[in-house]
Tab-separated table of C-alpha atoms in Angstrom:
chain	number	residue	atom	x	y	z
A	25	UNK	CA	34.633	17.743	21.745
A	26	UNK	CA	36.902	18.806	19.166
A	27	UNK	CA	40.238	19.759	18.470
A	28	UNK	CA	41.083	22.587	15.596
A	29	UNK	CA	44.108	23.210	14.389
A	30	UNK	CA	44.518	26.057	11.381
A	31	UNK	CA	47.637	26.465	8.913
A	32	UNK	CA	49.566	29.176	8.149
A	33	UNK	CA	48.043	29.591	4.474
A	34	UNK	CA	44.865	29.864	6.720
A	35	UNK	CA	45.645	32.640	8.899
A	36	UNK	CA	47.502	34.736	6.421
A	37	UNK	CA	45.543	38.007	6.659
A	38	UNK	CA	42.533	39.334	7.984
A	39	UNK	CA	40.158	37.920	5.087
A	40	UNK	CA	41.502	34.798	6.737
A	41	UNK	CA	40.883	35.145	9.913
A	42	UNK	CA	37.088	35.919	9.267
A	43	UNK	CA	36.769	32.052	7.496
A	44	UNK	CA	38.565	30.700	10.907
A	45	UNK	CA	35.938	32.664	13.039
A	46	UNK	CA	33.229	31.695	11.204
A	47	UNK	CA	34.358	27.395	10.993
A	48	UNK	CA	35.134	27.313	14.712
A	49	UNK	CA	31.392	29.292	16.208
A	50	UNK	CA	30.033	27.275	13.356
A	51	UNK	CA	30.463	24.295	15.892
A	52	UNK	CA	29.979	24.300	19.848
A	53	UNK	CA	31.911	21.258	19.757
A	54	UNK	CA	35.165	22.958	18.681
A	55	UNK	CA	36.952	24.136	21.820
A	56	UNK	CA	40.307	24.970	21.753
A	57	UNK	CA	42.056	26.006	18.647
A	58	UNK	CA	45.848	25.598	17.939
A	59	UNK	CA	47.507	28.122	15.086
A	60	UNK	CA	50.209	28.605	13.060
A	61	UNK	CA	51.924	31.353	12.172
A	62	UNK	CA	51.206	33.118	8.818
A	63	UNK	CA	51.456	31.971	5.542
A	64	UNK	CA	52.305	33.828	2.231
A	65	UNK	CA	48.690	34.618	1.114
A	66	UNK	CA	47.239	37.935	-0.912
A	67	UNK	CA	49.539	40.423	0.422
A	68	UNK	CA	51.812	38.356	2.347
A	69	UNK	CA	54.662	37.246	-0.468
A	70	UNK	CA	56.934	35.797	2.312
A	71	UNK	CA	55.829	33.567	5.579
A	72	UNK	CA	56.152	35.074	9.023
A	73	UNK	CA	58.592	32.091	9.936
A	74	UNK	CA	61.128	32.711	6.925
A	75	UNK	CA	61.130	36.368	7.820
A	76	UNK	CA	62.218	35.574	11.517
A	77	UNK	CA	64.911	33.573	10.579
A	78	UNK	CA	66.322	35.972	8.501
A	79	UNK	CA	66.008	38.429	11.150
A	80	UNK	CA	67.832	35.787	13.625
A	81	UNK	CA	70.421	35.287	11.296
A	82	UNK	CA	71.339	38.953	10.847
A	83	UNK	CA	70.987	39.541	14.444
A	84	UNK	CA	73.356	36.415	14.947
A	85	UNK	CA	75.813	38.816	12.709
A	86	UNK	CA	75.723	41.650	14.709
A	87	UNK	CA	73.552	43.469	11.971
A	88	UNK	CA	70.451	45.166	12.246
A	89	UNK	CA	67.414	43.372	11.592
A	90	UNK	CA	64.560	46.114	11.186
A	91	UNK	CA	65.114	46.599	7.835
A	92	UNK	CA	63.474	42.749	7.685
A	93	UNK	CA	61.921	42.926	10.827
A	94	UNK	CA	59.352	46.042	9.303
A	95	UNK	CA	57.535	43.203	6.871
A	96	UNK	CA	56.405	41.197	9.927
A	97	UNK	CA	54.940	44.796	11.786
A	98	UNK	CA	52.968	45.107	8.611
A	99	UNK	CA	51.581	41.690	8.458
A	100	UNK	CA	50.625	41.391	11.965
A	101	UNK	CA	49.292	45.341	12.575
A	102	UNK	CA	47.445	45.086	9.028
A	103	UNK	CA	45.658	42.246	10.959
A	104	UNK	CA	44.870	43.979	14.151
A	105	UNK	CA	43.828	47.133	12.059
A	106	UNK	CA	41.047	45.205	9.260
A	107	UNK	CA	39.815	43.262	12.246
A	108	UNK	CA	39.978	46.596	14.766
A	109	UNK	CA	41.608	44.258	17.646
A	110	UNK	CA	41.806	45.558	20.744
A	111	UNK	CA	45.529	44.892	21.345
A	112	UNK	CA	48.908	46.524	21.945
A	113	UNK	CA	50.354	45.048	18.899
A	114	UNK	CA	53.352	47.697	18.845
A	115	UNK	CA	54.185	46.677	22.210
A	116	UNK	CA	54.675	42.827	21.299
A	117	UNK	CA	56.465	43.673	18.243
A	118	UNK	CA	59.103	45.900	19.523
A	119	UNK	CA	59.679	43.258	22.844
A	120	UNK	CA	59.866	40.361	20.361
A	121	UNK	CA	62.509	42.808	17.593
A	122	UNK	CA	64.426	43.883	20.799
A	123	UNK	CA	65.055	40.059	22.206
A	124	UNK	CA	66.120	38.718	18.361
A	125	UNK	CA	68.398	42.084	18.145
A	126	UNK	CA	69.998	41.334	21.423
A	127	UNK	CA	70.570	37.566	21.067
A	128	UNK	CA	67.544	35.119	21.284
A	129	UNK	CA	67.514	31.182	20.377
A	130	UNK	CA	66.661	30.902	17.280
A	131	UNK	CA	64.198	28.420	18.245
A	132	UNK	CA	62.525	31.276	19.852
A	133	UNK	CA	62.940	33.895	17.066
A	134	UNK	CA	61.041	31.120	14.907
A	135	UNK	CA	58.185	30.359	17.142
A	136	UNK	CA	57.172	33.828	17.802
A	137	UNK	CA	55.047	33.756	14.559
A	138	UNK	CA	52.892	30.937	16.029
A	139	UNK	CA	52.732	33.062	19.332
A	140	UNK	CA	51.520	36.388	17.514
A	141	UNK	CA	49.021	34.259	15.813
A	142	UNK	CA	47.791	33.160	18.853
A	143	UNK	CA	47.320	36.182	20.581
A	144	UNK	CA	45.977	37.418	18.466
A	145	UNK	CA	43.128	35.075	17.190
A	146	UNK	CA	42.434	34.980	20.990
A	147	UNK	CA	41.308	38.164	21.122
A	148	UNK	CA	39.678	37.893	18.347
A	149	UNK	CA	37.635	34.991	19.309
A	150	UNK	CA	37.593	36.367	22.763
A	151	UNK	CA	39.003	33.151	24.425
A	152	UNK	CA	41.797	32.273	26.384
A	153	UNK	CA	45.270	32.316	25.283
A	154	UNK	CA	47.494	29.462	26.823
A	155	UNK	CA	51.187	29.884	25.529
A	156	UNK	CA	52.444	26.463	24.216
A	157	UNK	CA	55.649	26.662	26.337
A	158	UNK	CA	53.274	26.355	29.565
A	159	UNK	CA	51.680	23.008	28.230
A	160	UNK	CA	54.472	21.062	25.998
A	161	UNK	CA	58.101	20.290	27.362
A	162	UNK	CA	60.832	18.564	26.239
A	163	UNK	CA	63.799	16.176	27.969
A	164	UNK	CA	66.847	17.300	25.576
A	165	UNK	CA	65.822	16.440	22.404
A	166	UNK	CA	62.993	14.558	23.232
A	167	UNK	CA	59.502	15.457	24.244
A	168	UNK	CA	58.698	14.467	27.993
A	169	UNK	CA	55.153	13.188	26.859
A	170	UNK	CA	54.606	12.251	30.116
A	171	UNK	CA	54.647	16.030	32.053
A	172	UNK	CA	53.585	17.270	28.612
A	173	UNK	CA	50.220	15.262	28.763
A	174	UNK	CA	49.592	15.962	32.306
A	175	UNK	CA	50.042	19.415	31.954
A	176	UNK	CA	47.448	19.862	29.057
A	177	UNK	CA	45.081	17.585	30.683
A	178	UNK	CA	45.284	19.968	34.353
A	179	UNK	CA	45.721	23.301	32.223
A	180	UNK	CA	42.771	23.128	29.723
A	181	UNK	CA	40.673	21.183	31.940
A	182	UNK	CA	39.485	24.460	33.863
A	183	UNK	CA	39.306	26.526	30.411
A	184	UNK	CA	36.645	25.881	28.424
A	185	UNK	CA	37.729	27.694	25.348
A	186	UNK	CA	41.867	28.270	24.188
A	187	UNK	CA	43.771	29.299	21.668
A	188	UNK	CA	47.445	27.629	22.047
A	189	UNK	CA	49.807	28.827	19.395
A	190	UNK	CA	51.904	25.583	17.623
A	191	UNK	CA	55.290	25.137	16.922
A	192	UNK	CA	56.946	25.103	20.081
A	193	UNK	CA	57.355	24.076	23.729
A	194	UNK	CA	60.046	24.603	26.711
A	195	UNK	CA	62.436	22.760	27.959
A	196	UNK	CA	64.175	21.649	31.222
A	197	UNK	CA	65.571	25.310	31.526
A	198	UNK	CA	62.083	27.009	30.668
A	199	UNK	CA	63.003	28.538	27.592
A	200	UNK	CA	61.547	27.930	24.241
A	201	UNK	CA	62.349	25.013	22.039
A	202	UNK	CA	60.482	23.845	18.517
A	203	UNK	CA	59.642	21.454	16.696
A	204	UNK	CA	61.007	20.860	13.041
A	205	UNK	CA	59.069	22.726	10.757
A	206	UNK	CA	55.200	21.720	10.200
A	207	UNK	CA	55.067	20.933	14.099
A	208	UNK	CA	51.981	22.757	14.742
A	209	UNK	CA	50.670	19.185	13.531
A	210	UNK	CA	51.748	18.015	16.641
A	211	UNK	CA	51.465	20.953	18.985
A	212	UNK	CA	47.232	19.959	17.734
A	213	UNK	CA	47.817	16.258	18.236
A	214	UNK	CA	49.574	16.253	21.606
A	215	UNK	CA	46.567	19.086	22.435
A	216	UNK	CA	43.994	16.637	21.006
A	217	UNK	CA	45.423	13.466	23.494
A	218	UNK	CA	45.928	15.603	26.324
A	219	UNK	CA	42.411	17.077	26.587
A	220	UNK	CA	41.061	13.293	24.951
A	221	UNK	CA	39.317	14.882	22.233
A	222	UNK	CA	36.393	12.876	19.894
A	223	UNK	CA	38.207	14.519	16.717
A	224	UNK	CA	41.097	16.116	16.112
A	225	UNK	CA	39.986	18.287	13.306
A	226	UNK	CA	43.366	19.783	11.137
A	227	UNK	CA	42.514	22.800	8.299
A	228	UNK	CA	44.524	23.612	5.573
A	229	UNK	CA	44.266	25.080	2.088
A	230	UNK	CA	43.413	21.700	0.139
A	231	UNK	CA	40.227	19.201	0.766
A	232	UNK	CA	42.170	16.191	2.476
A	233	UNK	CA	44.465	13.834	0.621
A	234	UNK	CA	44.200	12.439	-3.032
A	235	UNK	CA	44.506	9.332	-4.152
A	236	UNK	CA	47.282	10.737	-6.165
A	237	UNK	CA	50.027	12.990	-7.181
A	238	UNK	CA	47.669	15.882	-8.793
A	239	UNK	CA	50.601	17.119	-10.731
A	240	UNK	CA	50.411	13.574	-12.786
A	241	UNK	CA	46.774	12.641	-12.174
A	242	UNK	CA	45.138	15.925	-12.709
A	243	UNK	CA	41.507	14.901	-11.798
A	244	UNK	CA	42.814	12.871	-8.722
A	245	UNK	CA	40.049	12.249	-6.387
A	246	UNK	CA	39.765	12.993	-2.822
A	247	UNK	CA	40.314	9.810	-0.083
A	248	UNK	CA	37.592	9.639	2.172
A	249	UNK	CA	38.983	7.661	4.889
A	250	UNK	CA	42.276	6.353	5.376
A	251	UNK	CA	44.011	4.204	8.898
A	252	UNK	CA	46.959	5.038	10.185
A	253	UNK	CA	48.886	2.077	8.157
A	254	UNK	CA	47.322	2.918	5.039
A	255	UNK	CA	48.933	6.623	5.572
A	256	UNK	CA	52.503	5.496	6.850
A	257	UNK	CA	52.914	3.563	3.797
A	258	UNK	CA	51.414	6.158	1.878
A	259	UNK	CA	53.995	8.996	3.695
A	260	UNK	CA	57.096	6.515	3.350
A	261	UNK	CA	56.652	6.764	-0.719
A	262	UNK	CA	56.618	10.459	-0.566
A	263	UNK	CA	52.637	11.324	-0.421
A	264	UNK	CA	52.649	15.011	0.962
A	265	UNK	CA	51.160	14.050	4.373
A	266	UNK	CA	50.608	15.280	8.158
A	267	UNK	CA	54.166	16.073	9.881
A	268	UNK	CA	55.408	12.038	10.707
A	269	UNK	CA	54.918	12.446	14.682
A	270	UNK	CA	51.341	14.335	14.380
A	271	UNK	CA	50.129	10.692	14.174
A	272	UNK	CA	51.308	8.989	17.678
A	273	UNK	CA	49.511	11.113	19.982
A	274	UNK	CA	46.029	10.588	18.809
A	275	UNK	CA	47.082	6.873	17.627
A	276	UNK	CA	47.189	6.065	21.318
A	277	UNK	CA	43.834	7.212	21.751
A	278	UNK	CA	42.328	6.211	18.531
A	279	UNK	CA	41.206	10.208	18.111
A	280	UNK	CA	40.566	10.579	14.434
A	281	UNK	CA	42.070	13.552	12.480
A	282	UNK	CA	40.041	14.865	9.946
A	283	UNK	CA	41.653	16.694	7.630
A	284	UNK	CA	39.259	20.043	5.918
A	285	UNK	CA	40.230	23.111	3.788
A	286	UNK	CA	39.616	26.332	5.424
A	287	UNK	CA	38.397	27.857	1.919
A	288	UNK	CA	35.514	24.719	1.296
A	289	UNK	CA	34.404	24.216	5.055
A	290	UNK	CA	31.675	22.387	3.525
A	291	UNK	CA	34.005	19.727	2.115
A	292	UNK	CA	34.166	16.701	4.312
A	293	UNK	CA	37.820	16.007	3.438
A	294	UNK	CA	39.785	12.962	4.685
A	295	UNK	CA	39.390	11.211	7.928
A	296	UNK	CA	41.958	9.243	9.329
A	297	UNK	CA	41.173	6.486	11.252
A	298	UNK	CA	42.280	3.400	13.306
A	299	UNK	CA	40.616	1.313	11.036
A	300	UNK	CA	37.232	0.924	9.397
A	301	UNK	CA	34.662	-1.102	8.303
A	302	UNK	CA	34.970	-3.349	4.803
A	303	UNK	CA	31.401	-1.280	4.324
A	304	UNK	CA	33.561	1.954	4.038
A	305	UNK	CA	36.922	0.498	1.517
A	306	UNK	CA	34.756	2.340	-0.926
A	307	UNK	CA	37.512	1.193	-4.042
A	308	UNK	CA	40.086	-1.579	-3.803
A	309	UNK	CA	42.460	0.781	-3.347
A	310	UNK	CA	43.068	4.269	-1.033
A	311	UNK	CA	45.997	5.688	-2.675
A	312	UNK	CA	48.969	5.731	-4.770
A	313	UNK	CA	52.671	6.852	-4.014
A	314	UNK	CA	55.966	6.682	-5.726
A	315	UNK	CA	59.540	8.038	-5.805
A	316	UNK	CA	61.948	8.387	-8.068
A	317	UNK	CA	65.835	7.742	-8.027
A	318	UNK	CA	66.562	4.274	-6.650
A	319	UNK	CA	69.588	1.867	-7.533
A	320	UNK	CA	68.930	-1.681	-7.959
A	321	UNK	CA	72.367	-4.470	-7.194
A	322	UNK	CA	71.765	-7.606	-7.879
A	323	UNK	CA	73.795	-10.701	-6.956
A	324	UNK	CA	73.577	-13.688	-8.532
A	325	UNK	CA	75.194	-16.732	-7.801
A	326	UNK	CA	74.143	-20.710	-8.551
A	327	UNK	CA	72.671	-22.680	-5.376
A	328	UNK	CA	71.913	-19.368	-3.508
A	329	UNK	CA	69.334	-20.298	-2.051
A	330	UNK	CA	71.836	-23.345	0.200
A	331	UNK	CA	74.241	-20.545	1.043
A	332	UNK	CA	73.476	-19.617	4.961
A	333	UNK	CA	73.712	-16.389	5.755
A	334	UNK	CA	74.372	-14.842	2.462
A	335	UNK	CA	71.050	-12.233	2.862
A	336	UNK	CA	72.863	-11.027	6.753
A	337	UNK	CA	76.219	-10.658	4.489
A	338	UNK	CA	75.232	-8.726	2.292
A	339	UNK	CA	72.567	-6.578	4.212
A	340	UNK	CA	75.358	-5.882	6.478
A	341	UNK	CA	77.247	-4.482	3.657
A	342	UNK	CA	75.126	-1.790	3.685
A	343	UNK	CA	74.718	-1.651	7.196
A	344	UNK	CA	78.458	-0.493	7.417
A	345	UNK	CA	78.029	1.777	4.804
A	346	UNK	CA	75.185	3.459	6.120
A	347	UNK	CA	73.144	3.071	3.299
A	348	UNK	CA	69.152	2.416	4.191
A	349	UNK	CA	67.967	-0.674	2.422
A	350	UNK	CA	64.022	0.288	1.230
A	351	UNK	CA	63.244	-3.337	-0.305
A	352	UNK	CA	65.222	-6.669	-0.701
A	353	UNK	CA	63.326	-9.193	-3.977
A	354	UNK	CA	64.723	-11.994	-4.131
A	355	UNK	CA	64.939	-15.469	-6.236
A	356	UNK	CA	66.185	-19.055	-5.528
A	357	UNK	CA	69.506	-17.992	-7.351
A	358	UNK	CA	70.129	-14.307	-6.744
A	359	UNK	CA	69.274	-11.115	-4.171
A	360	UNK	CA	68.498	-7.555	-5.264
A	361	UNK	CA	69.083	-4.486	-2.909
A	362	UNK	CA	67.203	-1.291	-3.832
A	363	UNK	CA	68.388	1.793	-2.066
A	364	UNK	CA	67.908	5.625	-3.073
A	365	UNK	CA	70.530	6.425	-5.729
A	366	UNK	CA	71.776	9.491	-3.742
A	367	UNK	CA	72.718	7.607	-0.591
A	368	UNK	CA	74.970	5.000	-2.716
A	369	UNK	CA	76.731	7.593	-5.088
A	370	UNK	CA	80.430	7.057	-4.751
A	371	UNK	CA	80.380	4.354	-2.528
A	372	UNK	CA	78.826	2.182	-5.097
A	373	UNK	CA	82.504	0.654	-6.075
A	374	UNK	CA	83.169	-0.282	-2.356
A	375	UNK	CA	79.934	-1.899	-2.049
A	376	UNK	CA	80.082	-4.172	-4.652
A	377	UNK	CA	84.135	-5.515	-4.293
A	378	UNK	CA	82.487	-5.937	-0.477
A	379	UNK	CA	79.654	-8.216	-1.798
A	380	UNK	CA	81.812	-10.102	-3.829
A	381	UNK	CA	84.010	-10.607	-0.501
A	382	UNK	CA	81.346	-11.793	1.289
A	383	UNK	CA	79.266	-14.251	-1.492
A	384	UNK	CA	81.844	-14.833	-4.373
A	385	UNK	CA	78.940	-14.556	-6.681
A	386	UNK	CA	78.899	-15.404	-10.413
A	387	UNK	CA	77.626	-11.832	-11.355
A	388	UNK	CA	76.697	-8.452	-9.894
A	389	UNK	CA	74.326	-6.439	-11.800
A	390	UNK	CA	73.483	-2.516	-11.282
A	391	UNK	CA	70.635	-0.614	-12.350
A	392	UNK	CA	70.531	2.818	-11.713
A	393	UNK	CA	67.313	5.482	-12.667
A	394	UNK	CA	64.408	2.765	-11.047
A	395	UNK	CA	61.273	4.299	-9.807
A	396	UNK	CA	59.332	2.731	-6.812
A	397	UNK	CA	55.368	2.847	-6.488
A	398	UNK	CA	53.397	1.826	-3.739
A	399	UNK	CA	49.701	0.906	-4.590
A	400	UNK	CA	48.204	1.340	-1.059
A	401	UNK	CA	44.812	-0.025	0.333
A	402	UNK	CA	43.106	-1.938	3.030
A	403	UNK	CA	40.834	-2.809	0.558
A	404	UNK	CA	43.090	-5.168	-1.855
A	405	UNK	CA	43.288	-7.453	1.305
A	406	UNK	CA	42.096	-11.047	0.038
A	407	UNK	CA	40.992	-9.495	-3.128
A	408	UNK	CA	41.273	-11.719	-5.726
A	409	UNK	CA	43.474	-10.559	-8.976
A	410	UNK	CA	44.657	-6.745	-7.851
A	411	UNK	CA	48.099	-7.546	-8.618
A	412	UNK	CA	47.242	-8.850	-12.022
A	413	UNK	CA	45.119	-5.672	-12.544
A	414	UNK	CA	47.511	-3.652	-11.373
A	415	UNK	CA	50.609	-5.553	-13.838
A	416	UNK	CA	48.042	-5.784	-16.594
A	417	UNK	CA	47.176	-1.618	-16.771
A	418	UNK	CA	51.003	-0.783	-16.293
A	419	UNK	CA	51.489	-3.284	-19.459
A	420	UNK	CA	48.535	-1.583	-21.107
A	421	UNK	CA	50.150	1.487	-21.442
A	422	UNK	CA	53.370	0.139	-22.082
A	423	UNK	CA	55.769	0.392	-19.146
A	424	UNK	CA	57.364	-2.598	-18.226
A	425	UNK	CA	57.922	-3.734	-14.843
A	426	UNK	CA	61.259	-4.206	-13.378
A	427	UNK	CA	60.249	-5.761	-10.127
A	428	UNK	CA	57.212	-6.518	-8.027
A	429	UNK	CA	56.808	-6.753	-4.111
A	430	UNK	CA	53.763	-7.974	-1.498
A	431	UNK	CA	54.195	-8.145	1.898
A	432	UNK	CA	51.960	-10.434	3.574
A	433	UNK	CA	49.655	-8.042	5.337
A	434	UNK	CA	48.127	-7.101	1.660
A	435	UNK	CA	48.383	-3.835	2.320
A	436	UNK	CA	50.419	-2.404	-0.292
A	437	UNK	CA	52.008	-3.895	-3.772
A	438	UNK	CA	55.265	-2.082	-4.417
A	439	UNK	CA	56.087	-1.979	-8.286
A	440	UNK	CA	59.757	-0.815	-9.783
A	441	UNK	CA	59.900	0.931	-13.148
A	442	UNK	CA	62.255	2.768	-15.227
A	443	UNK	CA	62.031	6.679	-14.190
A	444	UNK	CA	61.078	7.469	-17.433
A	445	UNK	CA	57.653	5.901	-17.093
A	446	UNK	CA	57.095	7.000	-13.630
A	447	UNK	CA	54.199	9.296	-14.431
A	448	UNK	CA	52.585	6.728	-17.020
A	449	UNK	CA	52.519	3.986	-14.423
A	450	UNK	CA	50.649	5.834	-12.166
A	451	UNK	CA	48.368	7.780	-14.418
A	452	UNK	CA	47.403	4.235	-15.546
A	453	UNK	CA	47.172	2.818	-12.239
A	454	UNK	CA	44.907	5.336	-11.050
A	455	UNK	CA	42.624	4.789	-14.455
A	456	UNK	CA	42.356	1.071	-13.378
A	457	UNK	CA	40.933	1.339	-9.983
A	458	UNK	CA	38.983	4.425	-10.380
């Protein structure tokens, strides 16, 4: 049994709509479907959810918001008219533009995209609709995954088919809270746990991940399969990936997620997994990730390595500074800390007088304009030379290499350059392994 979820660049219009129809009867298997709201597509050149902020922000004002408001009627009644739907669109508009007008959260001014969606595909499909605030809640801030799961499990148990719209729960008062934006991710995860799908399938408007950044590797192919920990390390160096807490839900369960691309349903895309089988680490590598704008201090300082306590001082330098430390190399005789450059701006002079507090060290170097890249794969674990293939490419095409990292789990090599050669170190990367 099978879990859909559909983006808002898939439900933009009625042309749309038609592909989602056809991928979800294509398979008996796929019984409830979660949506987003729409996307900008063909006619659409703004999203449903930017519209109804504006519209909550002018009714927050005191202004009127119809003059907005009347782009969102013609999105959602051009739909009902191609697809000849029989619904009282004009009805749910006008209760939905009369509750912003007179004062609604904005949480659920935002969410009522997802909810029109919804509806609407459900009549469509002629299944049930099961509003999201009936099956997801939230303690405060957090979600009550408890109640949340239980409800899902009781709700959907008796309906065989469901459309639930993403985005958005309820809270301890009953009224509607969201997620952050891209949370129908979750809304289709927590769905996926709840009802303990076999797959939790998620379509979009691109065939799964890449191994890398298209915009610098412009024939990048497509991974197959990826685990969980191949993807967090992947996310953490700024690969465009599933919202961060689509993944727990279905984690517990082991559920896959497969991600497909509503225009090629044909396309297998990329599953993500638990883990897989050495038969399936196809390459020695999955992916590769990098970001730029990182600082680099160094302190260095004779007999380092007898010094107790010197790596606590001066982590805790940052700690009090509230600066996130992303790695810490290291050498018998000095310590570098790399953090993003826009996080230590101005406190970059208090930082360093408080290192040389704590370590009186002989010298404190800083390098600014550093590049990290991860090189990501289950598949470089007790492979024999990837690091020297990896150094030996980058050298190739003439970058050199400020710093090098390994954890011990092999999963991932982490590489510094100068920003400047960003794009050539991963271009040549990529050309190495693939």
């Amino acid at each position: 049994m099978k879990v859909v979820k559909f983006g808002g660049s898939s439900l933009a219009d009625a042309k749309q709509f038609k592909k989602v129809k056809e991928i979800i009867l294509a398979d008996d298997e796929r019984k409830y479907a979660v949506v987003s709201a729409p996307g900008k597509g063909e006619k659409n050149r703004h999203k449903v959810t930017d519209l109804l902020l504006m519209c909550h922000q002018l009714a927050s004002h005191g202004l009127n918001i119809e003059e907005i408001f009347v782009n969102i009627r013609i999105i959602f009644k051009s739909i009902v008219a191609d697809l000849d739907l029989d619904i009282d669109i004009d009805s749910i508009l006008d209760e939905i533009s009369c509750n912003i007008q007179m004062g609604s959260s904005i949480d659920y001014a935002l969410s009522r995209g997802e909810y029109l969606n919804a509806r609407l595909m459900a009549t469509y499909l002629g299944w049930n609709f099961v509003d999201s605030k009936d099956l997801i809640f939230f303690n405060g801030e957090l979600l009550d995954d408890e109640k949340t799961e239980e409800s899902i499990g009781r709700i959907l148990s008796d309906l065989e088919y469901s459309v639930i719209p993403g985005f958005y729960g309820s809270n301890e008062k009953g009224e509607i809270q969201a997620f952050s934006r891209g949370g129908s991710d979750v809304t289709g995860s927590l769905i996926a746990n709840g009802v303990r799908a076999d797959i939790y399938e998620n379509w979009t408007d691109v065939s799964g991940f890449l191994v890398a950044d298209p915009r610098i590797v412009h024939d990048a192919k497509t991974i197959d399969y990826v685990t969980y920990k191949e993807l967090r390390e992947l996310s953490y160096m700024g690969a465009p990936v599933l919202h961060q807490d689509a993944i727990r839900p279905v984690k517990k369960l082991r559920i896959p997620i497969n991600i497909r691309n509503t225009n090629d349903p044909e396309n297998p895309g990329t599953t993500i997994v638990e883990d897989y089988s050495d038969s399936f680490a196809k390459h020695d590598i999955t992916g590769i990730a990098g970001r730029k704008g990182f600082t680099v201090i160094t302190t260095e300082k004779t007999f380092m390595n007898a010094d107790l306590g010197v790596f606590r001082r001066i982590a805790s330098v940052f700690e009090t500074n509230e600066i996130p430390i992303e790695h810490i190399p290291s050498s018998i005789d000095s310590v570098s800390v790399i953090a993003e450059s826009g996080k230590i701006a101005d406190k970059l002079p208090n930082i360093i007088e408080e290192i040389k507090i704590y370590t009186d060290p002989d010298e404190i170097k800083v390098e600014d304009k550093i590049s990290l890249i991860a090189i990501v794969g289950k598949g470089m674990i007790n492979r024999v030379g990837i690091s020297s293939r990896i150094m030996t490419a980058v050298a190739r095409a003439g970058v050199n290499i400020k710093m090098i990292n390994q954890g011990s789990s092999e999963l991932n090599v982490i590489i510094g350059v100068e920003d400047r050669d960003f794009e050539k170190a991963i271009e040549a990367i990529y050309n190495e392994f693939e």
